[in-house]
Amino acid sequence: MKGIEAETCLRFVPRTTERDFITLFKGPGCYSAVGRMGNAQPLSLGDGCVFRGTIIHELLHAVGFYHEHSRSDRDQYINVFLQNVDPRKESRPPRVRNASSTRVAQPVPPSRRARA
């Protein structure tokens, strides 16, 4: 959480009486719903998940970030050369519909990027 706070305007605070909050637990795998779900929002960090990059990845899902390759506008920015893809792994992830995708005005320099 401190890593995200150091690089963004996001702030995590200990829960007191808030109705909506993220609850971390050791579940079967690494996952979180995308965005605020209301009430206790589970974020699972199971065996093999407790690495800085994985934790950041799941926390960003919890606050509303989708995978870049699932953005509704991804086909405007990404070209996939299927001749270079193993046919067993050819399926493309679905694009997120009805979700806002914002392009960052200034690219983040490599030295400031999260290693997630």
PDB file of C-alpha atoms in Angstrom:
ATOM      1  CA  MET A   1       0.000   0.000   0.000  1.00  0.00           C
ATOM      2  CA  LYS A   2       2.846   2.374   0.794  1.00  0.00           C
ATOM      3  CA  GLY A   3       4.330   1.671  -2.637  1.00  0.00           C
ATOM      4  CA  ILE A   4       1.086   2.702  -4.354  1.00  0.00           C
ATOM      5  CA  GLU A   5       0.767   5.773  -2.130  1.00  0.00           C
ATOM      6  CA  ALA A   6       4.342   6.832  -2.934  1.00  0.00           C
ATOM      7  CA  GLU A   7       3.669   6.820  -6.677  1.00  0.00           C
ATOM      8  CA  THR A   8       0.019   7.947  -6.891  1.00  0.00           C
ATOM      9  CA  CYS A   9      -2.591  10.168  -5.269  1.00  0.00           C
ATOM     10  CA  LEU A  10      -4.284   7.085  -3.760  1.00  0.00           C
ATOM     11  CA  ARG A  11      -4.335   6.805   0.033  1.00  0.00           C
ATOM     12  CA  PHE A  12      -5.202   3.772   2.123  1.00  0.00           C
ATOM     13  CA  VAL A  13      -6.424   4.393   5.676  1.00  0.00           C
ATOM     14  CA  PRO A  14      -7.101   1.955   8.499  1.00  0.00           C
ATOM     15  CA  ARG A  15     -10.785   1.135   8.782  1.00  0.00           C
ATOM     16  CA  THR A  16     -12.669   2.667  11.666  1.00  0.00           C
ATOM     17  CA  THR A  17     -16.407   2.975  10.959  1.00  0.00           C
ATOM     18  CA  GLU A  18     -16.367   2.983   7.135  1.00  0.00           C
ATOM     19  CA  ARG A  19     -19.106   0.912   5.553  1.00  0.00           C
ATOM     20  CA  ASP A  20     -17.028   0.081   2.469  1.00  0.00           C
ATOM     21  CA  PHE A  21     -13.546  -1.371   2.884  1.00  0.00           C
ATOM     22  CA  ILE A  22     -11.044  -3.865   1.484  1.00  0.00           C
ATOM     23  CA  THR A  23     -10.491  -7.004   3.518  1.00  0.00           C
ATOM     24  CA  LEU A  24      -7.314  -8.988   2.857  1.00  0.00           C
ATOM     25  CA  PHE A  25      -7.367 -12.716   3.492  1.00  0.00           C
ATOM     26  CA  LYS A  26      -5.473 -15.883   2.627  1.00  0.00           C
ATOM     27  CA  GLY A  27      -7.770 -17.507   0.088  1.00  0.00           C
ATOM     28  CA  PRO A  28      -7.396 -19.915  -2.833  1.00  0.00           C
ATOM     29  CA  GLY A  29      -5.312 -17.737  -5.155  1.00  0.00           C
ATOM     30  CA  CYS A  30      -4.692 -14.084  -5.936  1.00  0.00           C
ATOM     31  CA  TYR A  31      -7.787 -12.044  -6.784  1.00  0.00           C
ATOM     32  CA  SER A  32      -9.990  -9.029  -6.191  1.00  0.00           C
ATOM     33  CA  ALA A  33     -13.084  -7.684  -7.895  1.00  0.00           C
ATOM     34  CA  VAL A  34     -12.445  -4.578  -9.992  1.00  0.00           C
ATOM     35  CA  GLY A  35     -13.634  -1.381  -8.336  1.00  0.00           C
ATOM     36  CA  ARG A  36     -15.640  -0.579  -5.269  1.00  0.00           C
ATOM     37  CA  MET A  37     -18.166  -3.324  -4.585  1.00  0.00           C
ATOM     38  CA  GLY A  38     -19.650  -2.004  -1.356  1.00  0.00           C
ATOM     39  CA  ASN A  39     -19.328  -3.366   2.175  1.00  0.00           C
ATOM     40  CA  ALA A  40     -16.416  -5.745   2.788  1.00  0.00           C
ATOM     41  CA  GLN A  41     -14.544  -6.241  -0.476  1.00  0.00           C
ATOM     42  CA  PRO A  42     -12.474  -9.428  -0.378  1.00  0.00           C
ATOM     43  CA  LEU A  43      -8.924  -9.396  -1.702  1.00  0.00           C
ATOM     44  CA  SER A  44      -7.342 -12.846  -1.655  1.00  0.00           C
ATOM     45  CA  LEU A  45      -3.600 -13.330  -1.214  1.00  0.00           C
ATOM     46  CA  GLY A  46      -3.197 -17.095  -1.111  1.00  0.00           C
ATOM     47  CA  ASP A  47      -0.121 -19.279  -1.369  1.00  0.00           C
ATOM     48  CA  GLY A  48       2.289 -17.868  -3.932  1.00  0.00           C
ATOM     49  CA  CYS A  49       0.636 -14.419  -3.924  1.00  0.00           C
ATOM     50  CA  VAL A  50       2.602 -12.566  -1.281  1.00  0.00           C
ATOM     51  CA  PHE A  51       4.966 -10.700  -3.567  1.00  0.00           C
ATOM     52  CA  ARG A  52       5.132  -6.918  -3.895  1.00  0.00           C
ATOM     53  CA  GLY A  53       4.053  -6.904  -7.549  1.00  0.00           C
ATOM     54  CA  THR A  54       1.162  -9.303  -6.992  1.00  0.00           C
ATOM     55  CA  ILE A  55      -0.123  -7.354  -4.000  1.00  0.00           C
ATOM     56  CA  ILE A  56       0.052  -4.073  -5.954  1.00  0.00           C
ATOM     57  CA  HIS A  57      -1.706  -5.744  -8.898  1.00  0.00           C
ATOM     58  CA  GLU A  58      -4.627  -6.920  -6.748  1.00  0.00           C
ATOM     59  CA  LEU A  59      -4.905  -3.647  -4.809  1.00  0.00           C
ATOM     60  CA  LEU A  60      -5.133  -1.763  -8.118  1.00  0.00           C
ATOM     61  CA  HIS A  61      -7.978  -4.075  -9.180  1.00  0.00           C
ATOM     62  CA  ALA A  62      -9.728  -3.290  -5.890  1.00  0.00           C
ATOM     63  CA  VAL A  63      -9.544   0.464  -6.544  1.00  0.00           C
ATOM     64  CA  GLY A  64     -10.831   0.108 -10.110  1.00  0.00           C
ATOM     65  CA  PHE A  65      -7.979  -0.641 -12.501  1.00  0.00           C
ATOM     66  CA  TYR A  66      -8.515  -3.181 -15.286  1.00  0.00           C
ATOM     67  CA  HIS A  67      -5.767  -4.965 -17.194  1.00  0.00           C
ATOM     68  CA  GLU A  68      -4.469  -2.784 -20.026  1.00  0.00           C
ATOM     69  CA  HIS A  69      -5.132  -5.552 -22.562  1.00  0.00           C
ATOM     70  CA  SER A  70      -8.819  -5.547 -21.529  1.00  0.00           C
ATOM     71  CA  ARG A  71      -9.451  -1.838 -22.092  1.00  0.00           C
ATOM     72  CA  SER A  72     -12.381  -1.013 -24.351  1.00  0.00           C
ATOM     73  CA  ASP A  73     -10.025   0.982 -26.609  1.00  0.00           C
ATOM     74  CA  ARG A  74      -7.194  -1.554 -26.693  1.00  0.00           C
ATOM     75  CA  ASP A  75      -7.558  -2.366 -30.410  1.00  0.00           C
ATOM     76  CA  GLN A  76      -6.749   1.262 -31.241  1.00  0.00           C
ATOM     77  CA  TYR A  77      -3.329   0.900 -29.614  1.00  0.00           C
ATOM     78  CA  ILE A  78      -2.370  -2.776 -29.808  1.00  0.00           C
ATOM     79  CA  ASN A  79      -1.599  -4.901 -32.859  1.00  0.00           C
ATOM     80  CA  VAL A  80      -1.406  -8.642 -32.307  1.00  0.00           C
ATOM     81  CA  PHE A  81       0.558 -10.577 -34.907  1.00  0.00           C
ATOM     82  CA  LEU A  82      -1.134 -13.960 -34.618  1.00  0.00           C
ATOM     83  CA  GLN A  83       1.599 -15.645 -36.656  1.00  0.00           C
ATOM     84  CA  ASN A  84       3.850 -15.044 -33.624  1.00  0.00           C
ATOM     85  CA  VAL A  85       1.396 -16.523 -31.108  1.00  0.00           C
ATOM     86  CA  ASP A  86       1.366 -20.141 -29.996  1.00  0.00           C
ATOM     87  CA  PRO A  87      -2.016 -21.454 -31.321  1.00  0.00           C
ATOM     88  CA  ARG A  88      -2.719 -23.049 -27.921  1.00  0.00           C
ATOM     89  CA  LYS A  89      -2.604 -19.570 -26.371  1.00  0.00           C
ATOM     90  CA  GLU A  90      -4.319 -17.650 -29.144  1.00  0.00           C
ATOM     91  CA  SER A  91      -7.489 -16.586 -27.348  1.00  0.00           C
ATOM     92  CA  ARG A  92      -7.683 -12.878 -26.635  1.00  0.00           C
ATOM     93  CA  PRO A  93      -9.088 -11.611 -23.368  1.00  0.00           C
ATOM     94  CA  PRO A  94     -12.430  -9.858 -23.776  1.00  0.00           C
ATOM     95  CA  ARG A  95     -12.518  -6.084 -23.807  1.00  0.00           C
ATOM     96  CA  VAL A  96     -14.186  -4.325 -20.914  1.00  0.00           C
ATOM     97  CA  ARG A  97     -17.366  -2.653 -22.128  1.00  0.00           C
ATOM     98  CA  ASN A  98     -19.076   0.350 -20.533  1.00  0.00           C
ATOM     99  CA  ALA A  99     -16.013   1.228 -18.496  1.00  0.00           C
ATOM    100  CA  SER A 100     -14.131   4.432 -18.884  1.00  0.00           C
ATOM    101  CA  SER A 101     -10.584   4.073 -20.117  1.00  0.00           C
ATOM    102  CA  THR A 102      -8.389   7.067 -19.645  1.00  0.00           C
ATOM    103  CA  ARG A 103      -5.198   7.602 -21.531  1.00  0.00           C
ATOM    104  CA  VAL A 104      -2.495   9.203 -19.417  1.00  0.00           C
ATOM    105  CA  ALA A 105      -1.434  12.553 -20.870  1.00  0.00           C
ATOM    106  CA  GLN A 106       2.185  12.131 -19.813  1.00  0.00           C
ATOM    107  CA  PRO A 107       3.814   8.717 -20.039  1.00  0.00           C
ATOM    108  CA  VAL A 108       5.269   7.471 -16.775  1.00  0.00           C
ATOM    109  CA  PRO A 109       9.072   7.241 -16.989  1.00  0.00           C
ATOM    110  CA  PRO A 110      10.402   3.664 -16.683  1.00  0.00           C
ATOM    111  CA  SER A 111      12.122   4.500 -13.389  1.00  0.00           C
ATOM    112  CA  ARG A 112       8.708   5.355 -11.853  1.00  0.00           C
ATOM    113  CA  ARG A 113       6.735   2.334 -13.161  1.00  0.00           C
ATOM    114  CA  ALA A 114       5.525  -0.346 -10.765  1.00  0.00           C
ATOM    115  CA  ARG A 115       7.080  -3.726 -11.394  1.00  0.00           C
ATOM    116  CA  ALA A 116       3.721  -5.540 -11.405  1.00  0.00           C
TER     117      ALA A 116
END
